[in-house]
PDB file of C-alpha atoms in Angstrom:
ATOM      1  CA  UNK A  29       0.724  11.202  24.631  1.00  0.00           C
ATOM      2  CA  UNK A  30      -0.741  12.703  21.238  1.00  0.00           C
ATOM      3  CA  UNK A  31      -0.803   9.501  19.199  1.00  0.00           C
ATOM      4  CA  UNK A  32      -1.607   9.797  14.859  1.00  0.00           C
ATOM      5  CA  UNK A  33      -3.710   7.394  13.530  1.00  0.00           C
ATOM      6  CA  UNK A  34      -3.155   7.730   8.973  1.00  0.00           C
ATOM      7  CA  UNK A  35      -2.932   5.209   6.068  1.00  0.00           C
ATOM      8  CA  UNK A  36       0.079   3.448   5.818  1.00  0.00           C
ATOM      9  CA  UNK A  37       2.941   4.399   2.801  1.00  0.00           C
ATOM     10  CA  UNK A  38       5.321   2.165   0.937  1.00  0.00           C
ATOM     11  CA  UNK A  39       8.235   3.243   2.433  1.00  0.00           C
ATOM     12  CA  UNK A  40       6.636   2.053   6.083  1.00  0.00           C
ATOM     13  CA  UNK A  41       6.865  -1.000   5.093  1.00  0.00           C
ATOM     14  CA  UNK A  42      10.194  -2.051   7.095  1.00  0.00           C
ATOM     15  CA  UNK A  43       9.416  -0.087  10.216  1.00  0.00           C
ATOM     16  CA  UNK A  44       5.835  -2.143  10.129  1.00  0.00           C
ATOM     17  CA  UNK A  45       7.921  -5.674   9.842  1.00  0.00           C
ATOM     18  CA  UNK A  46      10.113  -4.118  12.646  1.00  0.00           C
ATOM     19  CA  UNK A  47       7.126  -3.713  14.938  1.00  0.00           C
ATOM     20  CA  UNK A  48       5.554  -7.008  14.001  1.00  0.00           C
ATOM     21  CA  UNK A  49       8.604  -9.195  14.875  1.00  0.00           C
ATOM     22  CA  UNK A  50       9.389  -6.704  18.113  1.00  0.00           C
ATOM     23  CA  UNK A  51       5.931  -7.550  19.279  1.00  0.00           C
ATOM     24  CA  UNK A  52       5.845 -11.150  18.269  1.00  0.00           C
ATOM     25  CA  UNK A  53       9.027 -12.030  20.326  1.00  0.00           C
ATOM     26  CA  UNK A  54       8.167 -10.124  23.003  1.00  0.00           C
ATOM     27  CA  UNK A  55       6.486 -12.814  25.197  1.00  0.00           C
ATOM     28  CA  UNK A  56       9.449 -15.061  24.284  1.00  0.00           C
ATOM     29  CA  UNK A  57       7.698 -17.760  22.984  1.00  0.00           C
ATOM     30  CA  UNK A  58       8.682 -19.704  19.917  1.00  0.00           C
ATOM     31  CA  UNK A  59      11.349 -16.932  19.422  1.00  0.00           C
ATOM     32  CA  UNK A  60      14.238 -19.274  17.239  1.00  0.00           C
ATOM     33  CA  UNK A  61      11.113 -20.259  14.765  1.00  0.00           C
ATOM     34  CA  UNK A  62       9.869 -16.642  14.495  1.00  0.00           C
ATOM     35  CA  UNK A  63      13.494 -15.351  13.517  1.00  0.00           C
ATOM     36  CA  UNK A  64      13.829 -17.943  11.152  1.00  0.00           C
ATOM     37  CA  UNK A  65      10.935 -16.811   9.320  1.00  0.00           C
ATOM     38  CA  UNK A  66      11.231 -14.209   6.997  1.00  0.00           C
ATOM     39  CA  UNK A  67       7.312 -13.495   7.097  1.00  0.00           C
ATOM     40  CA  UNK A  68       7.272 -12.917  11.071  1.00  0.00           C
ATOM     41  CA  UNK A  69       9.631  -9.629   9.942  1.00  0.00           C
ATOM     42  CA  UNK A  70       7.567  -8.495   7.339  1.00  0.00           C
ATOM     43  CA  UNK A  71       3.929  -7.110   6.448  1.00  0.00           C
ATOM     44  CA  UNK A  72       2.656  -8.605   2.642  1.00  0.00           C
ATOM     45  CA  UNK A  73       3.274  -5.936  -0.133  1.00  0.00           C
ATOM     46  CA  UNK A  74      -0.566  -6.771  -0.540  1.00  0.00           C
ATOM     47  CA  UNK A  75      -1.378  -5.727   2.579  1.00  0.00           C
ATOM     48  CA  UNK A  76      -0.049  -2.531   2.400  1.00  0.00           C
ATOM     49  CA  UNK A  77      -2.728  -0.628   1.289  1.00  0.00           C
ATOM     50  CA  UNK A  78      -4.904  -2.228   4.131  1.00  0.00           C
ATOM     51  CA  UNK A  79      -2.569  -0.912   6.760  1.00  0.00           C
ATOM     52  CA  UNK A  80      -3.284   2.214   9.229  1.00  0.00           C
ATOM     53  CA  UNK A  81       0.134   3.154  11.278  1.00  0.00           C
ATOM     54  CA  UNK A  82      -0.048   4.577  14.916  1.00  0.00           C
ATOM     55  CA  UNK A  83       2.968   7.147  15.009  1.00  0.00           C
ATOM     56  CA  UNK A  84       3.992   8.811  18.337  1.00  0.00           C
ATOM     57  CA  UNK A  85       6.518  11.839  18.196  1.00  0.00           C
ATOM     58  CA  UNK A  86       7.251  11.057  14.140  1.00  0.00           C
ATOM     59  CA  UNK A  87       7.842   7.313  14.893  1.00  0.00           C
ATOM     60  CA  UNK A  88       5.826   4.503  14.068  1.00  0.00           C
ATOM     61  CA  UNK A  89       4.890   2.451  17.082  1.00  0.00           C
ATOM     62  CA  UNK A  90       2.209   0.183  15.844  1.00  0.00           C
ATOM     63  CA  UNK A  91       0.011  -0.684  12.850  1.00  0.00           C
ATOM     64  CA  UNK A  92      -2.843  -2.573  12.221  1.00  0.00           C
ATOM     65  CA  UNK A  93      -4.367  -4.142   8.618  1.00  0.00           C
ATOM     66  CA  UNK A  94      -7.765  -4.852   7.489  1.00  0.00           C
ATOM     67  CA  UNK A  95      -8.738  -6.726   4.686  1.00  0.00           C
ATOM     68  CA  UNK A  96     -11.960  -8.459   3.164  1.00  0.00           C
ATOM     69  CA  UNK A  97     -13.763 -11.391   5.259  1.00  0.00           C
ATOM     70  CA  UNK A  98     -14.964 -14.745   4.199  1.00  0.00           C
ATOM     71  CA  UNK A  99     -17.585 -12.877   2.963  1.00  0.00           C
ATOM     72  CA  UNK A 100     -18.591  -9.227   1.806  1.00  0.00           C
ATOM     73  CA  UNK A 101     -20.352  -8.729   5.451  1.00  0.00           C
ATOM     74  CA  UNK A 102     -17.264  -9.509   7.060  1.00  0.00           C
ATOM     75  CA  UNK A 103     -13.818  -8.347   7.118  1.00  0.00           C
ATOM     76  CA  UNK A 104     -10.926  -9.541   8.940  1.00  0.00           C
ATOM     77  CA  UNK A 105      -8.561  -8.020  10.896  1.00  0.00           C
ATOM     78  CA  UNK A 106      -4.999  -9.522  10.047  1.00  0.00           C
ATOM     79  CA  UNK A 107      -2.304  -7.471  12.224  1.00  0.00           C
ATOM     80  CA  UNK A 108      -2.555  -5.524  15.118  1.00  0.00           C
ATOM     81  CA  UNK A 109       0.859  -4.975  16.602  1.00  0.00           C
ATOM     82  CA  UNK A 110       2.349  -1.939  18.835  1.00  0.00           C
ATOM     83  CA  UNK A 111       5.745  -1.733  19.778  1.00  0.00           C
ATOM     84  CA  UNK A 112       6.148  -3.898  23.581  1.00  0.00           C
ATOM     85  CA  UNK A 113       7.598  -0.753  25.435  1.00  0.00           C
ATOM     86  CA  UNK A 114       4.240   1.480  24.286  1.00  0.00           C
ATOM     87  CA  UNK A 115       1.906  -1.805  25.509  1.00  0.00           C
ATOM     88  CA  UNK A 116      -0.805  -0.725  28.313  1.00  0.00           C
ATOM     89  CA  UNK A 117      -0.366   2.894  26.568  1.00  0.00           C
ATOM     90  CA  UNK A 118      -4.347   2.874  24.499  1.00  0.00           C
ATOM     91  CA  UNK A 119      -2.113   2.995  20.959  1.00  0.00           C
ATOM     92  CA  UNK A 120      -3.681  -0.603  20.354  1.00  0.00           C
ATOM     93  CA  UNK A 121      -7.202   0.205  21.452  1.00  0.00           C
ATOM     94  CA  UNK A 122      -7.115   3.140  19.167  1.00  0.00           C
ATOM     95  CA  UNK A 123      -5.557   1.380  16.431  1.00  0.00           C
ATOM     96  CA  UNK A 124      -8.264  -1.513  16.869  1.00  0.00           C
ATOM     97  CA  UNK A 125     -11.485   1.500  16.885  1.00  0.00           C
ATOM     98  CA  UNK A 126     -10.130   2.746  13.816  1.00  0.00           C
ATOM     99  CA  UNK A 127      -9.853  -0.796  12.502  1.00  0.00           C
ATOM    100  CA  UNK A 128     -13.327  -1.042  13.395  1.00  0.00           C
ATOM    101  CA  UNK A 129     -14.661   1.570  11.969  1.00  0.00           C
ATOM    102  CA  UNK A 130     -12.469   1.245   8.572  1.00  0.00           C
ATOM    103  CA  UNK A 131     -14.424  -2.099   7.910  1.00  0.00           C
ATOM    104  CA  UNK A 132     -18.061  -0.353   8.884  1.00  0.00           C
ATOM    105  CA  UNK A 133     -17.535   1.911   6.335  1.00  0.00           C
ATOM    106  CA  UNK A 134     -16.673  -0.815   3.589  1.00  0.00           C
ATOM    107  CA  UNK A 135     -19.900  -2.134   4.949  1.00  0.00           C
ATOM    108  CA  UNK A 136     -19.214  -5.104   7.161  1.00  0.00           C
ATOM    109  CA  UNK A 137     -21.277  -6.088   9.554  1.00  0.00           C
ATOM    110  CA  UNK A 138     -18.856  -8.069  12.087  1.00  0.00           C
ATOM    111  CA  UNK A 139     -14.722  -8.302  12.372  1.00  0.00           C
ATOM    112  CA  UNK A 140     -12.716 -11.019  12.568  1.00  0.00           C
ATOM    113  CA  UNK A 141      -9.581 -11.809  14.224  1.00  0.00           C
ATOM    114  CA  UNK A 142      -7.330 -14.594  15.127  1.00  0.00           C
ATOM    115  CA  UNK A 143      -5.377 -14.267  18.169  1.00  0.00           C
ATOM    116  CA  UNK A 144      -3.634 -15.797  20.766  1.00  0.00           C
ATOM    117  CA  UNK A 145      -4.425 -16.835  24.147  1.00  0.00           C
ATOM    118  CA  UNK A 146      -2.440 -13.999  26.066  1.00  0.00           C
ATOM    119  CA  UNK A 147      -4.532 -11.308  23.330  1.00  0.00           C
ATOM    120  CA  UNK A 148      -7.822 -12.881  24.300  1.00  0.00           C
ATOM    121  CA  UNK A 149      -8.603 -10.437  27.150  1.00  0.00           C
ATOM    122  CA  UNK A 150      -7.714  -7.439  25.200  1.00  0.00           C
ATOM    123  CA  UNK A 151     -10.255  -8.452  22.282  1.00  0.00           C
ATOM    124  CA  UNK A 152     -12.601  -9.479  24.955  1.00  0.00           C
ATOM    125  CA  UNK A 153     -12.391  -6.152  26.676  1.00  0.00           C
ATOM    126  CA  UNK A 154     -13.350  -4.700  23.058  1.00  0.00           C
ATOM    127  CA  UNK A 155     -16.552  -5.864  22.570  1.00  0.00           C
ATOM    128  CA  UNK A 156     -15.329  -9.053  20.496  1.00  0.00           C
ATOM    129  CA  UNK A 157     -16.620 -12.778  21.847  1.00  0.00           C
ATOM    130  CA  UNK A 158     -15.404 -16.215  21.569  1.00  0.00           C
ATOM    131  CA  UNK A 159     -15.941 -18.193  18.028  1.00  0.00           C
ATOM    132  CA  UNK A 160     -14.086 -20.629  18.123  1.00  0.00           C
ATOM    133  CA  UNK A 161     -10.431 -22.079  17.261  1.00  0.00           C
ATOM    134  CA  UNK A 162      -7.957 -22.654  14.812  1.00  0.00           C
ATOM    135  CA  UNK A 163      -4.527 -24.079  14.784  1.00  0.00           C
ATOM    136  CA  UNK A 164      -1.837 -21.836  13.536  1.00  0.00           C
ATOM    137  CA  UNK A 165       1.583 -22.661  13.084  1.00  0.00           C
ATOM    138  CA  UNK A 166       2.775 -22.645  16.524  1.00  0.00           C
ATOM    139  CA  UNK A 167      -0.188 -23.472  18.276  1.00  0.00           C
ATOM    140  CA  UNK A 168      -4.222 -23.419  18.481  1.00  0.00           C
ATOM    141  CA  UNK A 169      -5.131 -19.873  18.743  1.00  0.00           C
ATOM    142  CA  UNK A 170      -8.713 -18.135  19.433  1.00  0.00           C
ATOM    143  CA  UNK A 171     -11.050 -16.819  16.831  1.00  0.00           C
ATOM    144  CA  UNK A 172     -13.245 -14.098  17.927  1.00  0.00           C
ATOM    145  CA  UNK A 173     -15.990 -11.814  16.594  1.00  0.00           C
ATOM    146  CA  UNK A 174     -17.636  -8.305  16.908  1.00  0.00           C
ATOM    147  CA  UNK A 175     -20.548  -6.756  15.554  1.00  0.00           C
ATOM    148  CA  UNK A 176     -19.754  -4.101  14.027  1.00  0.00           C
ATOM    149  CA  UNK A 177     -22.661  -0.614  14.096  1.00  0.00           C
TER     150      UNK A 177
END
């Protein structure tokens, strides 16, 4: 499966929100709140420029955005979705290595990300430990960390 990793383009921007909401009702949970919310459809217009697309045979099939941290040492990682059929596939471990090393170069030294519970193993598996947790507007989710080379 010959998977391209490039910079995401304006006109993405619907086929991103498609493969956001895809992914975010895919476990079934909270799915009437999440279609009644425009945002769970849709990635920010600022954003955009943030965003790196996965495409497999012309078609996007997953995305992920990185954008300043707290700080300039940090940076955060806001979205990493991939379409539920392509799940298991590597698209979101290459998507999250390329996330990785996007915020290296812009010179931070660790990545955040706020996930849920049922995300936590994947992160885990990545290098990325336990820091804590937040609520979000479902429920409490996980914040973790990485160090970043």
């Amino acid at each position: 499966m010959a998977v391209f990793i490039r910079e995401a383009h304006a006109g993405d921007r619907d086929a991103l929100g498609a493969v956001k909401l895809q992914s975010s009702l895919a476990w079934g949970d909270h799915a009437e709140e999440l279609r009644s919310l425009p945002q769970a459809g849709e990635i920010p217009v600022a954003h955009l420029p943030h965003a790196i697309v996965a495409e497999l045979d012309g078609r996007i099939v997953g995305f992920a955005t990185v954008v300043a941290g707290r700080d300039a040492m940090q940076a955060e990682l806001k979205d990493l979705f991939v379409a539920p059929k392509l799940w298991r596939t590597g698209i979101g471990r290459k998507l999250l290595a390329e996330a990785e090393h996007r915020a290296a170069t812009r010179g931070a030294r660790t990545l955040h990300v706020v996930a849920g519970e049922r995300a936590r193993p994947f992160y885990e598996a990545s290098g990325y430990r336990f820091a804590g947790t937040t609520a979000t507007d479902f429920e409490p989710a996980v914040e973790l960390l990485k160090d970043l080379p």
